[in-house]
Tab-separated table of C-alpha atoms and ligand atoms in Angstrom:
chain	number	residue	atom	x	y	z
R	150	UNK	CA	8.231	-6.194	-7.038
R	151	UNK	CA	5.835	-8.757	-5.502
R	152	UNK	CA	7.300	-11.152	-2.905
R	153	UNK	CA	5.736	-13.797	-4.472
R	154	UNK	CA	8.645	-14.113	-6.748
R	155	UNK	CA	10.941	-14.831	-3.900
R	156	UNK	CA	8.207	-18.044	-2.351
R	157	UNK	CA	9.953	-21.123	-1.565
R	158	UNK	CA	11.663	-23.708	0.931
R	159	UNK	CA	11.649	-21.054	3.946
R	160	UNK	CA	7.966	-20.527	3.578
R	161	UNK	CA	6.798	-24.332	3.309
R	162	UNK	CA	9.052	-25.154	5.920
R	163	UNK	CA	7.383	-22.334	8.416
R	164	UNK	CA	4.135	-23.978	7.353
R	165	UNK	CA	5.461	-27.131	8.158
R	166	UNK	CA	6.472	-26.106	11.495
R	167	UNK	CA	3.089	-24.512	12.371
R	168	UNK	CA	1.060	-27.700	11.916
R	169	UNK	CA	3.538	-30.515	12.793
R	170	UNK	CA	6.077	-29.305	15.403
R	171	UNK	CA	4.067	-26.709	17.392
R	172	UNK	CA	0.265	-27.939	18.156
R	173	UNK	CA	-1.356	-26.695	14.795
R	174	UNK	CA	-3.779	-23.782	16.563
R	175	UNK	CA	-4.352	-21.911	13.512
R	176	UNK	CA	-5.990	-19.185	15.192
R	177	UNK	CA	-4.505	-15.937	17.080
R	178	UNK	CA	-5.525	-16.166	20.193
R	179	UNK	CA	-5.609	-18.629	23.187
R	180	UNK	CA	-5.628	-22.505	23.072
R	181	UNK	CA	-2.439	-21.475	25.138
R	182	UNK	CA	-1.873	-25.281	26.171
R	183	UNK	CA	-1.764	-26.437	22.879
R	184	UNK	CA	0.622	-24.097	21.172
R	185	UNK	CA	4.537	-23.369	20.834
R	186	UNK	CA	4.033	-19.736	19.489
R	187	UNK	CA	2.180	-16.808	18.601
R	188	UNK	CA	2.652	-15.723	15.155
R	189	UNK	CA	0.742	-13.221	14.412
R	190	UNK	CA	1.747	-11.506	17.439
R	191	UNK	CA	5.428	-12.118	16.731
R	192	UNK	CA	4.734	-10.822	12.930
R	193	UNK	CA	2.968	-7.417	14.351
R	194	UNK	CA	6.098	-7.080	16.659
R	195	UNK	CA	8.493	-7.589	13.988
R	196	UNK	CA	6.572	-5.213	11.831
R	197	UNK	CA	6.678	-2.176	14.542
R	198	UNK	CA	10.767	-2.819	15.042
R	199	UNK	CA	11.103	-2.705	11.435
R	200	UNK	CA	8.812	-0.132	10.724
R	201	UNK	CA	9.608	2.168	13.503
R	202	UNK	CA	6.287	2.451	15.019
R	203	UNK	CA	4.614	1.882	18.673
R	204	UNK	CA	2.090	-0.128	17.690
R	205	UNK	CA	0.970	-2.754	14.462
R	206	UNK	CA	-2.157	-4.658	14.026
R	207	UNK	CA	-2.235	-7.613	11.979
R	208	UNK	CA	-5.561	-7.680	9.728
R	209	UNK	CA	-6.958	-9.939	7.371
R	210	UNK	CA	-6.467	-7.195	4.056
R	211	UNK	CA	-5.114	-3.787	3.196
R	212	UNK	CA	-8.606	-2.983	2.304
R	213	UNK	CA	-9.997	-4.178	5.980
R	214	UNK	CA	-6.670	-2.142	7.233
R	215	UNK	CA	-8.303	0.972	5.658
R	216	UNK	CA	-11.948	0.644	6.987
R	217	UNK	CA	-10.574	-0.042	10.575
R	218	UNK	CA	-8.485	2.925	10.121
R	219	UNK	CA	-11.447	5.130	9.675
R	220	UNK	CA	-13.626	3.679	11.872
R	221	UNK	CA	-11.024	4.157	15.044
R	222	UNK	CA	-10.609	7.716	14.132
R	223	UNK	CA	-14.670	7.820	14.050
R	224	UNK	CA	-15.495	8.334	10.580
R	225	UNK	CA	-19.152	8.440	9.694
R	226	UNK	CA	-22.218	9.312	7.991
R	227	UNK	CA	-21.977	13.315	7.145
R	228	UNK	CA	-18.178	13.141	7.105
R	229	UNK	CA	-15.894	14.034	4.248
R	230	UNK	CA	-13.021	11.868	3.412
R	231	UNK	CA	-10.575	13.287	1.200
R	232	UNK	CA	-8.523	10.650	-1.210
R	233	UNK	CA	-7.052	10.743	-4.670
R	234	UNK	CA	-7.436	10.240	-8.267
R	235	UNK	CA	-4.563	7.574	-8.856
R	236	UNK	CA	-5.610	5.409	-6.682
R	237	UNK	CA	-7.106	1.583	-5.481
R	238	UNK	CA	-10.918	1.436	-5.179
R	239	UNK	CA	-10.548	-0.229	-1.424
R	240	UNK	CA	-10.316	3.470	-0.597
R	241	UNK	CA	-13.147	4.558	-1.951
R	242	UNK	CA	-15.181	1.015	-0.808
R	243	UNK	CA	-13.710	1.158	2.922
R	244	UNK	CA	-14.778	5.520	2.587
R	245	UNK	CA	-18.463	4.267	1.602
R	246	UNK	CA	-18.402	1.333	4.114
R	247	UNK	CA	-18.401	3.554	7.208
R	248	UNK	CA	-21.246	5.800	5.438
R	249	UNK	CA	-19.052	8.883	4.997
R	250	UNK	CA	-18.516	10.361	1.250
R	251	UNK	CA	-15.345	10.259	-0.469
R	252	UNK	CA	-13.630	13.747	-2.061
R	253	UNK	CA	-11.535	13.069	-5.166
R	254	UNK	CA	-8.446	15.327	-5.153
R	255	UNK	CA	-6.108	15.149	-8.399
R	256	UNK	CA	-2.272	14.603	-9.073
R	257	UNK	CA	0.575	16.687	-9.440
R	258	UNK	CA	3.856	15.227	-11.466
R	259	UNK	CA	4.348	12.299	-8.557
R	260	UNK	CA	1.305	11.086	-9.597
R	261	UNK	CA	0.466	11.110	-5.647
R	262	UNK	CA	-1.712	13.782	-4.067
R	263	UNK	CA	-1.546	17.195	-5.194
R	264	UNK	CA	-1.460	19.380	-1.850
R	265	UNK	CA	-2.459	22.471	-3.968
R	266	UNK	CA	-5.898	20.399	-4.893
R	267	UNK	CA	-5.916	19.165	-1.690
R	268	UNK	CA	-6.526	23.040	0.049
R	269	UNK	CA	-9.515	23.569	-2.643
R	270	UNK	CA	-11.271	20.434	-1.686
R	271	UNK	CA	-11.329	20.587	1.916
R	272	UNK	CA	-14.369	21.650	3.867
R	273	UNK	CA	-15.946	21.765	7.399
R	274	UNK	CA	-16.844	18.414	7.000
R	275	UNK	CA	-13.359	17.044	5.950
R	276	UNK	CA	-12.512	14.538	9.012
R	277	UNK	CA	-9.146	12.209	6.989
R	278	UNK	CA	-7.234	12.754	4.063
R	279	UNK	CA	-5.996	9.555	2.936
R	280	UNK	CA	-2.615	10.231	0.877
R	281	UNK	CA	-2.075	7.302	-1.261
R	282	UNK	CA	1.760	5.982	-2.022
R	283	UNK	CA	0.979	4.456	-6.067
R	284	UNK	CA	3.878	2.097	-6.682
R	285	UNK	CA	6.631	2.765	-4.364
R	286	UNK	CA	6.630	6.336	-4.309
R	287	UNK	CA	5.647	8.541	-1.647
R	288	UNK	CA	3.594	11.851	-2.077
R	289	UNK	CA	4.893	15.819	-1.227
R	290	UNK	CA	3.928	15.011	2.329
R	291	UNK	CA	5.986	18.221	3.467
R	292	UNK	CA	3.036	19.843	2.163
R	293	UNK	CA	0.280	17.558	3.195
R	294	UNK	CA	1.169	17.185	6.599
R	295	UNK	CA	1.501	21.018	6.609
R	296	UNK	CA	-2.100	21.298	5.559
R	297	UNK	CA	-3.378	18.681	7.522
R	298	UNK	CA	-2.013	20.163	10.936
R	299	UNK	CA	-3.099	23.939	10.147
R	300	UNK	CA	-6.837	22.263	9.395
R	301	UNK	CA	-6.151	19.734	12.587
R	302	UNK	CA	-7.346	16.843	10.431
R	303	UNK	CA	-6.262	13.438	10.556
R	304	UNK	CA	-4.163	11.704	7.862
R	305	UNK	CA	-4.431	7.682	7.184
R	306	UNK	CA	-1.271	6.956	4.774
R	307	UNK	CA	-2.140	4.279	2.043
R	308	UNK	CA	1.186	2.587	1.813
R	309	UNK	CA	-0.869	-0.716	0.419
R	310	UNK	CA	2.245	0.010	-2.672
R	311	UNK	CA	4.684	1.286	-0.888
R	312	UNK	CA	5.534	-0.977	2.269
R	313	UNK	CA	8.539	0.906	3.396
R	314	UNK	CA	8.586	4.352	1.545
R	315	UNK	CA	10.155	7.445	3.760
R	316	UNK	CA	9.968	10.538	3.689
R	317	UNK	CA	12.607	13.048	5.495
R	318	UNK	CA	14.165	9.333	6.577
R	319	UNK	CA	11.389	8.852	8.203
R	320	UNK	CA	9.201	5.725	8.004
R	321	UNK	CA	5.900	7.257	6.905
R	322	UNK	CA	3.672	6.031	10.142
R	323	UNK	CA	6.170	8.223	11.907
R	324	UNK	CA	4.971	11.865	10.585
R	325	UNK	CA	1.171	10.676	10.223
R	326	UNK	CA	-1.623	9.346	12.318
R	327	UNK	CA	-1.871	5.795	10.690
R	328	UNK	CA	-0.184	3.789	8.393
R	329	UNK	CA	-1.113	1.011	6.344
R	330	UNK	CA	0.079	-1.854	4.188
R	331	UNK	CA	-1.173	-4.713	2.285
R	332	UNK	CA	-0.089	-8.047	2.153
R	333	UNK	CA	-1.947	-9.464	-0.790
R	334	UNK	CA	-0.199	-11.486	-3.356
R	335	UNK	CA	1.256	-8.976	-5.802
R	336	UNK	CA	2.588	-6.729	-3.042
R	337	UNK	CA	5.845	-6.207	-1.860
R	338	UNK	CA	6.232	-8.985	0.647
R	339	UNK	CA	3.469	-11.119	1.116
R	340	UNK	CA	1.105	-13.769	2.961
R	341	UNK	CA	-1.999	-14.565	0.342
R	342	UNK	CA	-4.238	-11.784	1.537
R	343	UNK	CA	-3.770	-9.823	4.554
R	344	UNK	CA	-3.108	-6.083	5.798
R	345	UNK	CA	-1.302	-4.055	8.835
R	346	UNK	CA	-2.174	-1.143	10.837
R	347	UNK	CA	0.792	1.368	11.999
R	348	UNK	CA	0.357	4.115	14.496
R	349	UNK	CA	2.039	5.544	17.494
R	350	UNK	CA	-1.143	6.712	18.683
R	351	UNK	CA	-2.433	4.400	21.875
R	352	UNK	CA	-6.371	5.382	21.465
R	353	UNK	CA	-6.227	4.421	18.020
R	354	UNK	CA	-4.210	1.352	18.707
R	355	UNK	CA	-6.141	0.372	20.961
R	356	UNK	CA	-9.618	0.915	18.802
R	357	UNK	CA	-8.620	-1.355	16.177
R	358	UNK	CA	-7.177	-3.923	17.700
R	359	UNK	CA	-10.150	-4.209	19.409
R	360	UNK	CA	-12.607	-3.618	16.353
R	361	UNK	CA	-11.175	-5.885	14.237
R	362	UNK	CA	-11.483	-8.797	17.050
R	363	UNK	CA	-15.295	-8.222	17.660
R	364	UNK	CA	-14.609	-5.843	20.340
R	365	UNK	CA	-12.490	-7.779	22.746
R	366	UNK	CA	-10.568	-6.313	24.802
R	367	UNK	CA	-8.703	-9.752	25.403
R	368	UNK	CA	-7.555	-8.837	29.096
R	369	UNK	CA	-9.280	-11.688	30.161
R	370	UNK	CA	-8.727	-15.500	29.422
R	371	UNK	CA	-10.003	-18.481	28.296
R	372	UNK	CA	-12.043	-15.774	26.451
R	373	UNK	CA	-15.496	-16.857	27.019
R	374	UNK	CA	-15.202	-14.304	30.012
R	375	UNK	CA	-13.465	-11.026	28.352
R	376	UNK	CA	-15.312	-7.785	27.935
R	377	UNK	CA	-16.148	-5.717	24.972
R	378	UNK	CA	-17.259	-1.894	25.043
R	379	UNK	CA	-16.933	-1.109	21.406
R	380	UNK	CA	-19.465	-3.456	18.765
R	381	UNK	CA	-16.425	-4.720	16.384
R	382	UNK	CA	-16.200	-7.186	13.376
R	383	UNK	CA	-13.654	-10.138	12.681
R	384	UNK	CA	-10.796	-8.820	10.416
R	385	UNK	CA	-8.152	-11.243	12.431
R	386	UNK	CA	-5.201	-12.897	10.361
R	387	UNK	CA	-4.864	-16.025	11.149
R	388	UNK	CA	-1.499	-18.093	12.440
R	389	UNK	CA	-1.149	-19.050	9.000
R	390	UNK	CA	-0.503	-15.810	7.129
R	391	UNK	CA	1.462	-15.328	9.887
R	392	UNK	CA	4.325	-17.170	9.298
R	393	UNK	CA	4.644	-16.622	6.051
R	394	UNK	CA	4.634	-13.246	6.280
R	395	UNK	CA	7.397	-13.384	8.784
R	396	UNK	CA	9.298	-14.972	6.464
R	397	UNK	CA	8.612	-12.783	3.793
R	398	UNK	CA	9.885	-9.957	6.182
R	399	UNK	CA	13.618	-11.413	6.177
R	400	UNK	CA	13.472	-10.864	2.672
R	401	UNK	CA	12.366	-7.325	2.543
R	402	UNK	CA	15.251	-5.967	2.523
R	403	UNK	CA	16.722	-7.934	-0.248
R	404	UNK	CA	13.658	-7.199	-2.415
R	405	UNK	CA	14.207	-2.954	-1.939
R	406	UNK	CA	17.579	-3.288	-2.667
R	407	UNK	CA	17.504	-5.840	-6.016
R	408	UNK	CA	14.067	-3.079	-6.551
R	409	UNK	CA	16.585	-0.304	-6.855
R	410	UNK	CA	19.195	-1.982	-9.264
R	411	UNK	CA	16.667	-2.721	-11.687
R	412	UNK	CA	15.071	0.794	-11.376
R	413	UNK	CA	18.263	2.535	-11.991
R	414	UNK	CA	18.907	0.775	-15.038
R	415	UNK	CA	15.761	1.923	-16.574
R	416	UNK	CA	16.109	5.503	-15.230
R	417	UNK	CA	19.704	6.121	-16.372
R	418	UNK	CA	18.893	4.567	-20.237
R	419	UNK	CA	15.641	6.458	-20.253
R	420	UNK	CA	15.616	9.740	-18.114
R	421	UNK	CA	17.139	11.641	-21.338
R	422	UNK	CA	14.396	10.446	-23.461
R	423	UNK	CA	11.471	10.758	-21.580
R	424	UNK	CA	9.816	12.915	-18.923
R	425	UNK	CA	10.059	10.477	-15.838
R	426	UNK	CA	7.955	10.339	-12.605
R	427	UNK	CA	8.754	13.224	-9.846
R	428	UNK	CA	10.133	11.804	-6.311
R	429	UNK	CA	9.280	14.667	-4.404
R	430	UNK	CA	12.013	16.126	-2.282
R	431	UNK	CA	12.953	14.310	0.763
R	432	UNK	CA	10.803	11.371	-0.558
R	433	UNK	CA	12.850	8.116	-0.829
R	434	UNK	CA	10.730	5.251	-3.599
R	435	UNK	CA	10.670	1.304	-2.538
R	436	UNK	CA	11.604	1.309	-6.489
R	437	UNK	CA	8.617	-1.099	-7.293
R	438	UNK	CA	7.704	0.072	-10.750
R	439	UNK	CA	9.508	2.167	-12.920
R	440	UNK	CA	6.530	4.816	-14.664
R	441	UNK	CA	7.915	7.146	-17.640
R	442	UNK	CA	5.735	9.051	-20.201
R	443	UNK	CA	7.503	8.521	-23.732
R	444	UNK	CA	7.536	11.547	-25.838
R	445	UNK	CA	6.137	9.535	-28.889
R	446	UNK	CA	5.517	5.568	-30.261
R	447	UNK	CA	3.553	5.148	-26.927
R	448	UNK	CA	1.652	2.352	-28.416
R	449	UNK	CA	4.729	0.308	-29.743
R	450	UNK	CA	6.158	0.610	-26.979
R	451	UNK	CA	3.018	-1.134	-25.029
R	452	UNK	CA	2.915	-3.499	-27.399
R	453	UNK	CA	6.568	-4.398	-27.332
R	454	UNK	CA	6.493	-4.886	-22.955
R	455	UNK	CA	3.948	-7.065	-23.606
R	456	UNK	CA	5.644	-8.709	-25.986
R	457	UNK	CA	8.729	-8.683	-23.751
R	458	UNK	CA	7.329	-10.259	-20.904
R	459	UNK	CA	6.920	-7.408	-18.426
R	460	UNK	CA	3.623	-5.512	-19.444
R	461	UNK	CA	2.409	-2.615	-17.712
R	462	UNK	CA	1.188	-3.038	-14.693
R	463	UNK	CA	-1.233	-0.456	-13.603
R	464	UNK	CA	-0.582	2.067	-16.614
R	465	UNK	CA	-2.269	1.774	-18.785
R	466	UNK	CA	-2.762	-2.110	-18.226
R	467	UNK	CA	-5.066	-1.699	-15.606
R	468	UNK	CA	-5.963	1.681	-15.720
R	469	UNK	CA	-9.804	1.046	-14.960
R	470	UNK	CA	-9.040	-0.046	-11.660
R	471	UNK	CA	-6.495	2.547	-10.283
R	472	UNK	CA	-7.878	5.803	-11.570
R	473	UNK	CA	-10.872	7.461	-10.237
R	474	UNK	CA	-12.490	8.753	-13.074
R	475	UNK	CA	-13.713	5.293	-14.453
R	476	UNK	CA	-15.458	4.444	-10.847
R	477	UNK	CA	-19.269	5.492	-12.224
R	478	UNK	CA	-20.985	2.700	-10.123
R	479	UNK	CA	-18.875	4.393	-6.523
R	480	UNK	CA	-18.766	8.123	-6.880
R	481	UNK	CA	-20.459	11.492	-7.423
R	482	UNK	CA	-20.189	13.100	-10.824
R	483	UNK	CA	-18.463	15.939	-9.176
R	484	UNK	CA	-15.934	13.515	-7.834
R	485	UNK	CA	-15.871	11.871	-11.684
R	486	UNK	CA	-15.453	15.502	-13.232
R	487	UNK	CA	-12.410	15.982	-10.042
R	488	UNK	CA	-11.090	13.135	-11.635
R	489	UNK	CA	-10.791	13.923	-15.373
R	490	UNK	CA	-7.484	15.664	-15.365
R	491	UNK	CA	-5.506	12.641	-13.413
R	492	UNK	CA	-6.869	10.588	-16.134
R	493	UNK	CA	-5.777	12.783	-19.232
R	494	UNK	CA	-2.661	12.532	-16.905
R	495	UNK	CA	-2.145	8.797	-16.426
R	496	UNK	CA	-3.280	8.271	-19.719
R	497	UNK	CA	0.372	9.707	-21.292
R	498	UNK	CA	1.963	7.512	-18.838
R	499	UNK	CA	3.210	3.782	-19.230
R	500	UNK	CA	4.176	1.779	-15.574
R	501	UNK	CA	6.898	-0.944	-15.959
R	502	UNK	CA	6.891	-3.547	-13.610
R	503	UNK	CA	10.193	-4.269	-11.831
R	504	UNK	CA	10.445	-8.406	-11.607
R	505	UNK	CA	13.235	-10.013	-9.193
R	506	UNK	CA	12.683	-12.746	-11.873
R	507	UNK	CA	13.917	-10.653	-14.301
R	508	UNK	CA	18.138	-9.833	-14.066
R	509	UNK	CA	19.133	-6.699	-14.582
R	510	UNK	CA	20.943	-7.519	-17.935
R	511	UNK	CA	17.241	-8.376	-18.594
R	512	UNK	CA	16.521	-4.643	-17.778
R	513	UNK	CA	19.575	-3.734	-19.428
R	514	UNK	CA	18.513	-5.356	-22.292
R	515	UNK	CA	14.713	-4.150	-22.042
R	516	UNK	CA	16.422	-0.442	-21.737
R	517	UNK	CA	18.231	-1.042	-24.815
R	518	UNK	CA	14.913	-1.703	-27.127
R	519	UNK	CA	13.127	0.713	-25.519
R	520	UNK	CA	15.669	3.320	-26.646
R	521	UNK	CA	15.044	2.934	-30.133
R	522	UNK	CA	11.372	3.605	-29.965
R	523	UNK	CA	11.837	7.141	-27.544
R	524	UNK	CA	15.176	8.137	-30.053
M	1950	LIG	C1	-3.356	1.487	-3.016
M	1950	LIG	C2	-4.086	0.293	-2.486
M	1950	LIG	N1	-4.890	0.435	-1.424
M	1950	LIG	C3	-5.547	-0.610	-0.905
M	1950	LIG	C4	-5.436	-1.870	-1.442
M	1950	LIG	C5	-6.210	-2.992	-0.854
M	1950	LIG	O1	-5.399	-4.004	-0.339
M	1950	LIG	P1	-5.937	-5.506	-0.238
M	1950	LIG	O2	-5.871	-6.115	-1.599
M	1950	LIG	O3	-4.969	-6.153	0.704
M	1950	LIG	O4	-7.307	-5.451	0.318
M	1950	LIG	C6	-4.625	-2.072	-2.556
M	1950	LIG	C7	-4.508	-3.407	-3.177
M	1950	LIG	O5	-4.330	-3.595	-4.340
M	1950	LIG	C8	-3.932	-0.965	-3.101
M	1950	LIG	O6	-3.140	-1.087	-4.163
């Protein structure tokens, strides 16, 4: 359930605040006689306490998030990066971007990574695996991480869709090498665009933070004098995003929990009368969308969420641009064959969106009509 929903007073008023009560400076850095605060800074501390991790970086998009990700670990031309089938093409673009190939691995029944696919696909060139968390729920990560250590490759979590999935009640940037979220507007909080970087690890903190700032190592200032020893790019977030998304953090919590009320609603009137998505053990969902795959009147039943007001999301709404399989103009026809089976896959399946707009008697009502198709 985007935060969107949930923008109003708190978030103009923050705004407010920024350009009228404490000097305006839009930008992250310096100007330190001007300004009251430091907002992105405050937002990437906030994020780490909430998040459980050493370190967060602040970035201008989930998709920039990614590419800095890889570059810090030192991803390049001749490497392998291994992602999946269900999926966001910012992978695949930020895999491409640093000149290394992307390998497509299928889905098992969470519709996440398959960690028996995974073990066929890896190789002597394999340097990440990026595991990617589709709408709320994580992947079997037990096994995942278990492969990933025997190999001694690196895993990047995609948690773009699942800000705040665990797994063995553990945040997720706790059992891998990096984390990362997305803060664009149909996520689960949000500031416009922007993205965060999670990691405990203090060489790749302290890569990105300087990549995505041209390189600067900002020990020095008025910065006109700092030093730079890596050649970077500007992926910043400005002051702006900023303090909306620390707003949008207080409401987190709120969001998971209304998430989960609306969830159950549709898993309790449909889990008898459909095959519903696997949560793998010790995985714990953000409850963002519920996904089912109806045993017949598939199309009806599209027809009648649309009709309802909620639609379907990513399945099979916008199918094209969350499976692999349709990505011609980005990948290898090996990686479009890897890809078939996730499609024939998502295909059966039908994603509804969970609204904070919507009540739950609107779920419970939704539930009730869907029951007579699936009967
Ligand atoms: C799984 C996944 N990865 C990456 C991204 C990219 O995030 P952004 O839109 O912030 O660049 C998205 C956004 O839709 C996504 O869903």
């Amino acid at each position: 359930m985007p935060g969107w929903e949930l923008i109003d007073k708190k978030e103009r008023i923050a705004l407010n605040n920024l350009v009228k009560k404490e000097g305006g400076v839009l930008f992250a850095h310096g100007f330190n006689n001007l300004r009251k605060k430091f907002h992105v800074r405050e937002f990437e501390n906030e994020i780490s306490k909430k998040f459980k991790s050493k370190y967060s970086l602040a970035v201008t998009s989930g998709t920039a998030a990614l590419k800095i990700a890889l570059k810090s670990i030192g991803v390049k031309q001749g490497d392998e990066v291994i992602t999946q089938a269900f999926n966001f093409i910012a992978t695949i673009e930020a895999i491409l971007d640093t000149g290394a190939k992307p390998v497509i691995v299928g889905v098992d029944d969470t519709l996440n990574m398959c960690p028996n696919d995974l073990k066929k696909k890896i190789t002597k060139k394999t340097k990440v695996i990026i595991p990617v968390q589709m709408l709320g729920v994580p992947a079997d990560l037990k096994n995942i991480i278990k492969i990933s250590k025997a190999k001694k490759i690196k895993i990047i979590s995609d948690n773009c869709e699942s800000m705040g999935a665990k797994f063995d009640n553990k945040f997720i940037n706790e059992l891998v090498d990096i984390e990362i979220f997305s803060l664009d507007f149909a996520k689960t909080i949000t500031c416009g665009e922007g993205g965060l970087i999670l990691t405990n690890n203090p060489k790749i903190a302290k890569y990105c933070r300087e990549y995505h700032d041209h390189g600067h190592e900002n020990k020095i200032f008025p910065r006109g004098n700092d030093k730079a020893s890596i050649v970077g790019f500007n992926y910043r977030m400005t002051e702006m995003q900023a303090v909306i998304g620390k707003v949008q953090l207080e409401k987190f919590n709120f969001i998971i929990k209304e998430n989960k009320k609306r969830h159950i609603v549709l898993e309790n009137n449909l889990k008898k009368l459909s095959t519903i998505r696997k949560i793998p053990k010790g995985g714990v969902s953000i409850f963002d969308t519920f996904i089912f795959e109806p045993k017949k009147n598939r199309s009806q039943i599209i027809k009648y969420l649309s009709k309802k007001g909620f639609g379907t999301k990513n399945l099979p709404d916008a199918i094209k641009w969350h499976c692999s399989y349709y990505w011609k103009h980005a990948l290898s026809r090996k990686n479009l064959k890897n890809s078939l089976k996730t499609m024939e896959k998502l295909k059966k399946q039908i994603a509804i969106p969970i609204f904070i707009k919507k009540t739950v008697s609107d779920y419970e009502l939704l539930a009730k009509g869907l029951r007579v198709y699936l009967k």
